XYZ file of N, CA and C in Angstrom:
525
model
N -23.451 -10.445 -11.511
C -22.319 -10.944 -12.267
C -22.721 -11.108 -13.718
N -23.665 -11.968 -14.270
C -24.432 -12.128 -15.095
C -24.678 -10.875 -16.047
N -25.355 -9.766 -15.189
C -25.577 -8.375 -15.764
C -24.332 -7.643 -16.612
N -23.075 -8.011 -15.538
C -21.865 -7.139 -16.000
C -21.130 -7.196 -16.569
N -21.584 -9.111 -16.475
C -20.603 -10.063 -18.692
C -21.214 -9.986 -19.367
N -22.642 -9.759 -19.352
C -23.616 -10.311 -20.427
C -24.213 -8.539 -21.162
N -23.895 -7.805 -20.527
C -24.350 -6.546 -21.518
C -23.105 -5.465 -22.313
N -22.722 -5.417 -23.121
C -22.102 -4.747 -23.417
C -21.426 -3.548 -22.953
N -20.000 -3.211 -22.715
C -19.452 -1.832 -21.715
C -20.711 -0.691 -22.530
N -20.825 -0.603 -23.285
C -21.419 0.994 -24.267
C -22.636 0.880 -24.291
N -23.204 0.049 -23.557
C -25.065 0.212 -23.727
C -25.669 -0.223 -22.318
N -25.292 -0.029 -21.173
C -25.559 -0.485 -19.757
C -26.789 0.150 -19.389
N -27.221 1.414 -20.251
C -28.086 2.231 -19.383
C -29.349 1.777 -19.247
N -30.266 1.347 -20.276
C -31.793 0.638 -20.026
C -31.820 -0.404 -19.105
N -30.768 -1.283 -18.952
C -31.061 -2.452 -18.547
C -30.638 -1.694 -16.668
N -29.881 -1.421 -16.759
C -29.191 -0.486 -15.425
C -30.908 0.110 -14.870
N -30.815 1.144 -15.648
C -32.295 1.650 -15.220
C -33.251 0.712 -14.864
N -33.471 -0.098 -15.562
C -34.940 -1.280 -14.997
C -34.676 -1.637 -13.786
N -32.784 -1.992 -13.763
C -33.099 -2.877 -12.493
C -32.962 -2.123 -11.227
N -32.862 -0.742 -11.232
C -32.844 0.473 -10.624
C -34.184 0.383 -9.975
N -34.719 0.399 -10.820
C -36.465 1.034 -10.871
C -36.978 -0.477 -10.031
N -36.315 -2.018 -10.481
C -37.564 -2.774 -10.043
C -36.884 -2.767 -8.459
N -35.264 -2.430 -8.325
C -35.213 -2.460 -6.544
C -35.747 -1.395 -5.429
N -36.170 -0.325 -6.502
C -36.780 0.872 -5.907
C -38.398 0.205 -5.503
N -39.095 -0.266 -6.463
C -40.337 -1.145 -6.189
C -40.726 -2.066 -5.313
N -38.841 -3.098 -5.327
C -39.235 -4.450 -4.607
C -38.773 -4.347 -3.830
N -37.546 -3.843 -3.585
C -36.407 -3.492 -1.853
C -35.741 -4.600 -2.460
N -34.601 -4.880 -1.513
C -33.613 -6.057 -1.309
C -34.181 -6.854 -0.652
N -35.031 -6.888 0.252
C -35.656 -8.206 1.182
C -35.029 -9.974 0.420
N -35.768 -9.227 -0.715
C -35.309 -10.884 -1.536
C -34.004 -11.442 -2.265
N -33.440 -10.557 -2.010
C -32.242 -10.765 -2.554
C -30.868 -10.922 -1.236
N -30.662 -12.360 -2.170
C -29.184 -12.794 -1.194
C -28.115 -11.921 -0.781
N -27.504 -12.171 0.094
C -25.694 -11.607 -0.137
C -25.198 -11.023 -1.499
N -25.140 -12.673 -1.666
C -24.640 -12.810 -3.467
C -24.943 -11.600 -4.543
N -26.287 -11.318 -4.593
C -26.962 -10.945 -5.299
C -26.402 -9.567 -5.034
N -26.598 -8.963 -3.370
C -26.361 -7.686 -3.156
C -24.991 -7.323 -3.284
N -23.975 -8.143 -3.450
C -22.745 -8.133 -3.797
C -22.420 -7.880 -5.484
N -23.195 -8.960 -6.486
C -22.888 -8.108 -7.449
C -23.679 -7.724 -8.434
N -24.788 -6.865 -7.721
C -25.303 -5.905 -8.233
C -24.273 -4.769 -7.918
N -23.891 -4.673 -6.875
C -23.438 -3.459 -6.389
C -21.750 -3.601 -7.842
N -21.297 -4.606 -7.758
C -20.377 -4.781 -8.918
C -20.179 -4.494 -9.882
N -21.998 -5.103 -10.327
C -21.895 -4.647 -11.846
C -21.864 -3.035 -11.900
N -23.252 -2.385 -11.069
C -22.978 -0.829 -11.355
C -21.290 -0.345 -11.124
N -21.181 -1.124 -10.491
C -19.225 -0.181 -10.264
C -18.576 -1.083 -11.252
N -18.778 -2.027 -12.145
C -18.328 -2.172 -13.798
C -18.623 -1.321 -14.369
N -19.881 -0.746 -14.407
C -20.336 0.100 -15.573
C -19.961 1.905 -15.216
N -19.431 1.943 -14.413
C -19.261 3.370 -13.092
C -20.603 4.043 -13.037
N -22.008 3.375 -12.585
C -23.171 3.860 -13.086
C -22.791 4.794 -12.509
N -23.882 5.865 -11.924
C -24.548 6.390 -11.203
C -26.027 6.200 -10.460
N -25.248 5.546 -9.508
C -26.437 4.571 -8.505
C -27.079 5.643 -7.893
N -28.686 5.543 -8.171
C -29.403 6.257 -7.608
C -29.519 5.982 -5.857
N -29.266 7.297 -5.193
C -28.995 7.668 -3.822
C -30.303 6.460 -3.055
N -31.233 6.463 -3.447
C -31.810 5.290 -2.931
C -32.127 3.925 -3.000
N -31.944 3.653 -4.092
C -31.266 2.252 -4.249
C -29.821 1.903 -3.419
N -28.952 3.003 -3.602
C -27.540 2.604 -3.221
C -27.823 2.684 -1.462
N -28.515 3.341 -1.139
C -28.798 3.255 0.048
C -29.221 2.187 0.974
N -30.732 1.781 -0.092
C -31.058 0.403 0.249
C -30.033 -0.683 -0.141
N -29.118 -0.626 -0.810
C -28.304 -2.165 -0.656
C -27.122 -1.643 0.200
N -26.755 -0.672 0.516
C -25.803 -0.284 1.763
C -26.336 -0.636 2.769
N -27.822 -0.635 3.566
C -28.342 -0.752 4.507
C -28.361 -2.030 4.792
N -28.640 -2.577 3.453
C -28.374 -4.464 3.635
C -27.041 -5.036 4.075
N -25.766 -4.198 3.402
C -24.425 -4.524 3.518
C -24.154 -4.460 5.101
N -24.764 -3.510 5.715
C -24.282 -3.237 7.265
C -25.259 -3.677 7.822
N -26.372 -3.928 7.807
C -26.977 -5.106 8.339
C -26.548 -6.673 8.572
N -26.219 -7.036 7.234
C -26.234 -8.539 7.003
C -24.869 -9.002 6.636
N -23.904 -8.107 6.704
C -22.331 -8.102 6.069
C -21.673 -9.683 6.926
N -21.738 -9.780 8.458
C -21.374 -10.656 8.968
C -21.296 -12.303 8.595
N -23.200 -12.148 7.543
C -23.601 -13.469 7.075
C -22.768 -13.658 5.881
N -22.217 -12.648 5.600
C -21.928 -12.644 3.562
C -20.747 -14.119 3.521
N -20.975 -14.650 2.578
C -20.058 -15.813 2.365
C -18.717 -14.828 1.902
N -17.589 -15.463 2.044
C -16.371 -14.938 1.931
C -16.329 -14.183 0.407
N -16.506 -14.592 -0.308
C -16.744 -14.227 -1.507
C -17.234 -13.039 -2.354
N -18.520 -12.854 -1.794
C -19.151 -11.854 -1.523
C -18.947 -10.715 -0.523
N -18.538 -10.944 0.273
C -18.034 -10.160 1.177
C -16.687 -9.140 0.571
N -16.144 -10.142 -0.112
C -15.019 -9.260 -1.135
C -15.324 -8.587 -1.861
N -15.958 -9.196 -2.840
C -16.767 -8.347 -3.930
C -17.677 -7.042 -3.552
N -18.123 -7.204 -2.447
C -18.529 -5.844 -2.022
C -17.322 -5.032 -1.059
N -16.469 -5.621 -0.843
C -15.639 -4.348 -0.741
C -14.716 -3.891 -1.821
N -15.013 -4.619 -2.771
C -14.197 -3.955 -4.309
C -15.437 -3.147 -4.801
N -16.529 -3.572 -4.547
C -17.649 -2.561 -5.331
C -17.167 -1.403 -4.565
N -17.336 -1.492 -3.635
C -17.469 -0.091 -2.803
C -16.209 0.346 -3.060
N -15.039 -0.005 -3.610
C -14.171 0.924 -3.833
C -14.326 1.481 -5.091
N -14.538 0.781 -5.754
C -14.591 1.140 -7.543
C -15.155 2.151 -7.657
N -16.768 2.274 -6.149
C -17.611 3.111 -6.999
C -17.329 4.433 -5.633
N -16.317 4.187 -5.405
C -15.819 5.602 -4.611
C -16.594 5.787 -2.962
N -17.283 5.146 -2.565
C -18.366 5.020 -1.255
C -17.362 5.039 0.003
N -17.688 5.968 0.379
C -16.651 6.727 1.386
C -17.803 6.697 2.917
N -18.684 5.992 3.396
C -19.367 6.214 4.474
C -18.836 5.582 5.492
N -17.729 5.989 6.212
C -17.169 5.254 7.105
C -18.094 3.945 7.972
N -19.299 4.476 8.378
C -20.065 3.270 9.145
C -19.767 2.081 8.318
N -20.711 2.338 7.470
C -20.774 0.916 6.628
C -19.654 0.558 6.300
N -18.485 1.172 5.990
C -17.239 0.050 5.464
C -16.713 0.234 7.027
N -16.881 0.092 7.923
C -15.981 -0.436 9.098
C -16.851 -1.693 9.417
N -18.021 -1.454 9.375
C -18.957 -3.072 9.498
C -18.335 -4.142 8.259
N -18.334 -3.628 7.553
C -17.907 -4.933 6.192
C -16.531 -4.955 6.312
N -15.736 -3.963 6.877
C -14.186 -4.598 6.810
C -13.986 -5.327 8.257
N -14.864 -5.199 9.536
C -14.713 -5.974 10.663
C -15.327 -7.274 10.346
N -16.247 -7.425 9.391
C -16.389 -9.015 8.751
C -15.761 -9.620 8.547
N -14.481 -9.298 7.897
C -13.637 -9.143 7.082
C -12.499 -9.786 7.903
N -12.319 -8.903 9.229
C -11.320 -8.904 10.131
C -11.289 -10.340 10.686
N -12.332 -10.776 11.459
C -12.396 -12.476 12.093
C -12.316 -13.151 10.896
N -12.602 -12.923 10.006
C -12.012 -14.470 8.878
C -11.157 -14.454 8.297
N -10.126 -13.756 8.612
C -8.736 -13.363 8.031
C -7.844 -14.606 8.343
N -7.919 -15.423 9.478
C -6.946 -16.541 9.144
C -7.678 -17.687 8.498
N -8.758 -17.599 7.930
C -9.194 -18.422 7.184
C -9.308 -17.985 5.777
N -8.736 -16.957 5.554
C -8.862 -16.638 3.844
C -7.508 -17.487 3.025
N -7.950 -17.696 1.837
C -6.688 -17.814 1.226
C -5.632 -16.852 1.129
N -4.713 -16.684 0.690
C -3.445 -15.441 0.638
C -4.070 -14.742 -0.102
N -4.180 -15.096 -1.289
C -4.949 -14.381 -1.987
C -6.180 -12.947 -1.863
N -6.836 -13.884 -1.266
C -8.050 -13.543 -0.667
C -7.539 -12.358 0.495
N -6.775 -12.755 1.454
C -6.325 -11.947 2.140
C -5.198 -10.543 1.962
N -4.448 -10.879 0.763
C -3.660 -9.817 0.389
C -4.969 -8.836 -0.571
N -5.392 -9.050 -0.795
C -6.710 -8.379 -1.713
C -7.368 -7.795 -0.896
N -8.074 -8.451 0.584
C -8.383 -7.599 1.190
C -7.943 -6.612 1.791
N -6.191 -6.665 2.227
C -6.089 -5.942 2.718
C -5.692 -4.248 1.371
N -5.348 -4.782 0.485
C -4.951 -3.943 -0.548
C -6.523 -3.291 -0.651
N -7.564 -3.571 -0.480
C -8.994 -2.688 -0.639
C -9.125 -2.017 0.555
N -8.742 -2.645 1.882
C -8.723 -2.002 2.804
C -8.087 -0.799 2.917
N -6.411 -0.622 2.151
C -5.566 0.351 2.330
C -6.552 1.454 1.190
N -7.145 1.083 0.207
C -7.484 2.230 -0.462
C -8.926 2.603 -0.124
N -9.469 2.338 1.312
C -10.730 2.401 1.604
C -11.202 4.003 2.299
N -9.551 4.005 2.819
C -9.729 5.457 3.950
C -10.529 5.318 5.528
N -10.708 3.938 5.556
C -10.853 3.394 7.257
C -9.265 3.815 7.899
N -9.234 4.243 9.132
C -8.595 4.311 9.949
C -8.982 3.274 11.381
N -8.373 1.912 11.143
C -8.945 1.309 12.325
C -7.444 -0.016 12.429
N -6.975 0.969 13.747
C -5.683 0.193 14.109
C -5.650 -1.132 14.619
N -7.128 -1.763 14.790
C -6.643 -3.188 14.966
C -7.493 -3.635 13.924
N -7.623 -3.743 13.265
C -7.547 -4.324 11.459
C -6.541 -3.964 11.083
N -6.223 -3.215 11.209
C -4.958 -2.515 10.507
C -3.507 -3.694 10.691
N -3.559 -4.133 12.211
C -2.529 -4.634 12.979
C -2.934 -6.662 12.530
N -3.943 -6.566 12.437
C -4.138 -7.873 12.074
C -4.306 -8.278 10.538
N -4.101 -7.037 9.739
C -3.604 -7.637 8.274
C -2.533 -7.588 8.003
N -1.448 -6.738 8.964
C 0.395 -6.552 9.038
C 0.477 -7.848 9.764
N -0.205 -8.238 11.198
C 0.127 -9.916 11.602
C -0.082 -11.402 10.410
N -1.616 -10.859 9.720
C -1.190 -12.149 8.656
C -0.318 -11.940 7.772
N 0.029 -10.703 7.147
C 1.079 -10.549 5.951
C 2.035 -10.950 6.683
N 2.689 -11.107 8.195
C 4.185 -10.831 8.376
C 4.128 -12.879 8.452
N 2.669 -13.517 8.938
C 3.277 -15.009 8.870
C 2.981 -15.335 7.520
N 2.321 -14.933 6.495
C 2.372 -15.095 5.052
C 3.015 -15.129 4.346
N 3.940 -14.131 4.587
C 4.994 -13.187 3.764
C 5.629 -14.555 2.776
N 6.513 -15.575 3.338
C 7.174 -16.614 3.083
C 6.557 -17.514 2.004
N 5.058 -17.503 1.806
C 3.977 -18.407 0.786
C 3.405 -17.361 -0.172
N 3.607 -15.932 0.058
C 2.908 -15.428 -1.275
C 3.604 -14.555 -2.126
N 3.039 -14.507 -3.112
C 4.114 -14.886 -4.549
C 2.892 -13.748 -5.497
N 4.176 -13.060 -6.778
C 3.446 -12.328 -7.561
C 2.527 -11.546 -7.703
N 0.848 -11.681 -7.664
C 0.392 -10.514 -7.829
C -0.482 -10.432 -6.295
N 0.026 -11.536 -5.284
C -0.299 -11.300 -4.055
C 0.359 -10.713 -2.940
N 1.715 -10.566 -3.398
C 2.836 -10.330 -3.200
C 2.693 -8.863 -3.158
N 2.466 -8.493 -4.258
C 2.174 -6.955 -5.055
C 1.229 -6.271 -3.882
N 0.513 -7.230 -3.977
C -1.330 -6.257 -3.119
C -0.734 -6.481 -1.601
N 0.178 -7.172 -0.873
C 0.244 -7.226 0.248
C 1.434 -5.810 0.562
N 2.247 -6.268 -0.260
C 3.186 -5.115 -0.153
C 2.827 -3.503 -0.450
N 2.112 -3.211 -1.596
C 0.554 -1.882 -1.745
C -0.290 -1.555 -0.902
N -0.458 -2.322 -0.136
C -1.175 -2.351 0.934
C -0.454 -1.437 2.358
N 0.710 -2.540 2.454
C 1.941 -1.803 3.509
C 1.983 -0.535 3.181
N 2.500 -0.094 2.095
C 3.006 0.869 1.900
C 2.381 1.962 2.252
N 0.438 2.096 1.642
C -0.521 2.855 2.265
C -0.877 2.885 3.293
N -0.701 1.782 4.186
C -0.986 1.929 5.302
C 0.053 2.272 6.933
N 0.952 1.796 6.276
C 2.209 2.051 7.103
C 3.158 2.696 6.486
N 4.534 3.268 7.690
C 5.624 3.178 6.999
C 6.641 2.606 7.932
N 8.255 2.583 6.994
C 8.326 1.358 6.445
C 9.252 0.956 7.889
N 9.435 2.286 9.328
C 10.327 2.196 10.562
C 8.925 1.566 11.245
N 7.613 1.784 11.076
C 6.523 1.366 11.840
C 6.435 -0.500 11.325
N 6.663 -0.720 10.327
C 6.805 -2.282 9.376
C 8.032 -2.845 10.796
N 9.132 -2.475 10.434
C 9.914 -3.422 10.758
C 10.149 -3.216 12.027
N 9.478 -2.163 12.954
C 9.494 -2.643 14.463
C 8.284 -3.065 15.243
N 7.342 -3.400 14.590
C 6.405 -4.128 15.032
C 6.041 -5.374 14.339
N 6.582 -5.576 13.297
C 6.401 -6.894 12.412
C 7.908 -7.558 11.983
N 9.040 -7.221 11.859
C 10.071 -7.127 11.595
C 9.500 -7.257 9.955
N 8.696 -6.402 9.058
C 8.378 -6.798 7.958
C 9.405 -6.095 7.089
N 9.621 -4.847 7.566
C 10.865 -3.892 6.428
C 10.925 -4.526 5.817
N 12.199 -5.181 6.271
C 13.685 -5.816 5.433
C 12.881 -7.339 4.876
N 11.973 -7.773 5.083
C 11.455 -8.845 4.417
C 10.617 -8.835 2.883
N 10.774 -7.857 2.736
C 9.863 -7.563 1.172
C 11.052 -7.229 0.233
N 12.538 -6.928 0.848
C 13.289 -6.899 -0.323
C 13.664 -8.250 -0.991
């Protein structure tokens, strides 16, 4: 986080590189959730080009240890992984089934966001799928504006809109 306020958009590359080079040296072992969450951030602030083994080693951590990630983090690495285009189905079905059991404990927020990363993830997995249309359809009534937006963006990519309103009666509820 630190890395991705604190260096300028137009000069990322030395400092990018070092810390390239010291996770190639040290591994992730020592590094938290947190940490592996936004590192992976900052490079998808900067659109590095994450070297295939570094990105590897903190992917390996993500689907390893994704279950432990505090809610937070757990998000943030599924926005990294979209930003920076990471299409490996394994690993994002492990971090979006993390994802899946703490869904009635997210805020709306939290939960319309996930599912809006989910729809642009390219997982195909019909019961996540069915349990972010079940919290949007008892949500629907409490969220407002730009959660509103990501829940309904979400629908749209992931469903349509005769599949919405006969399994959720959601259609006609978003007008």
């Amino acid at each position: 986080w630190a890395l991705a306020k604190a260096v300028p958009q137009s000069q990322p590359a030395p400092l990018l590189r070092s810390v390239q080079d010291d996770l190639k040296r040290q591994g992730v072992a020592r590094l938290s959730p947190q940490d592996v969450s936004m590192l992976l951030w900052s490079f998808a602030r900067f659109e590095w080009d994450v070297d295939a083994e570094v990105l590897s080693t903190l992917t390996h951590h993500v689907a390893t240890n994704c279950p432990e990630y505090p809610d937070v983090s757990l998000l943030v690495t599924c926005l990294a992984f979209t930003r920076l285009g990471f299409a490996q189905q394994p690993v994002l079905v492990e971090l979006y089934r993390s994802v899946y059991a703490r869904l009635p404990a997210l805020r709306d927020s939290q939960m319309a966001f996930a599912f809006f990363l989910f729809s642009t993830s390219g997982i195909r997995d019909e019961p996540l799928l069915r349990r972010f249309l079940f919290e949007c359809s008892q949500r629907l009534p409490g969220l407002r504006g730009h959660d509103l937006s990501n829940a309904l963006l979400a629908c749209s990519r992931t469903s349509t809109p005769r599949a919405l309103e006969e399994a959720y009666g959601l259609g006609g509820r978003f007008r």
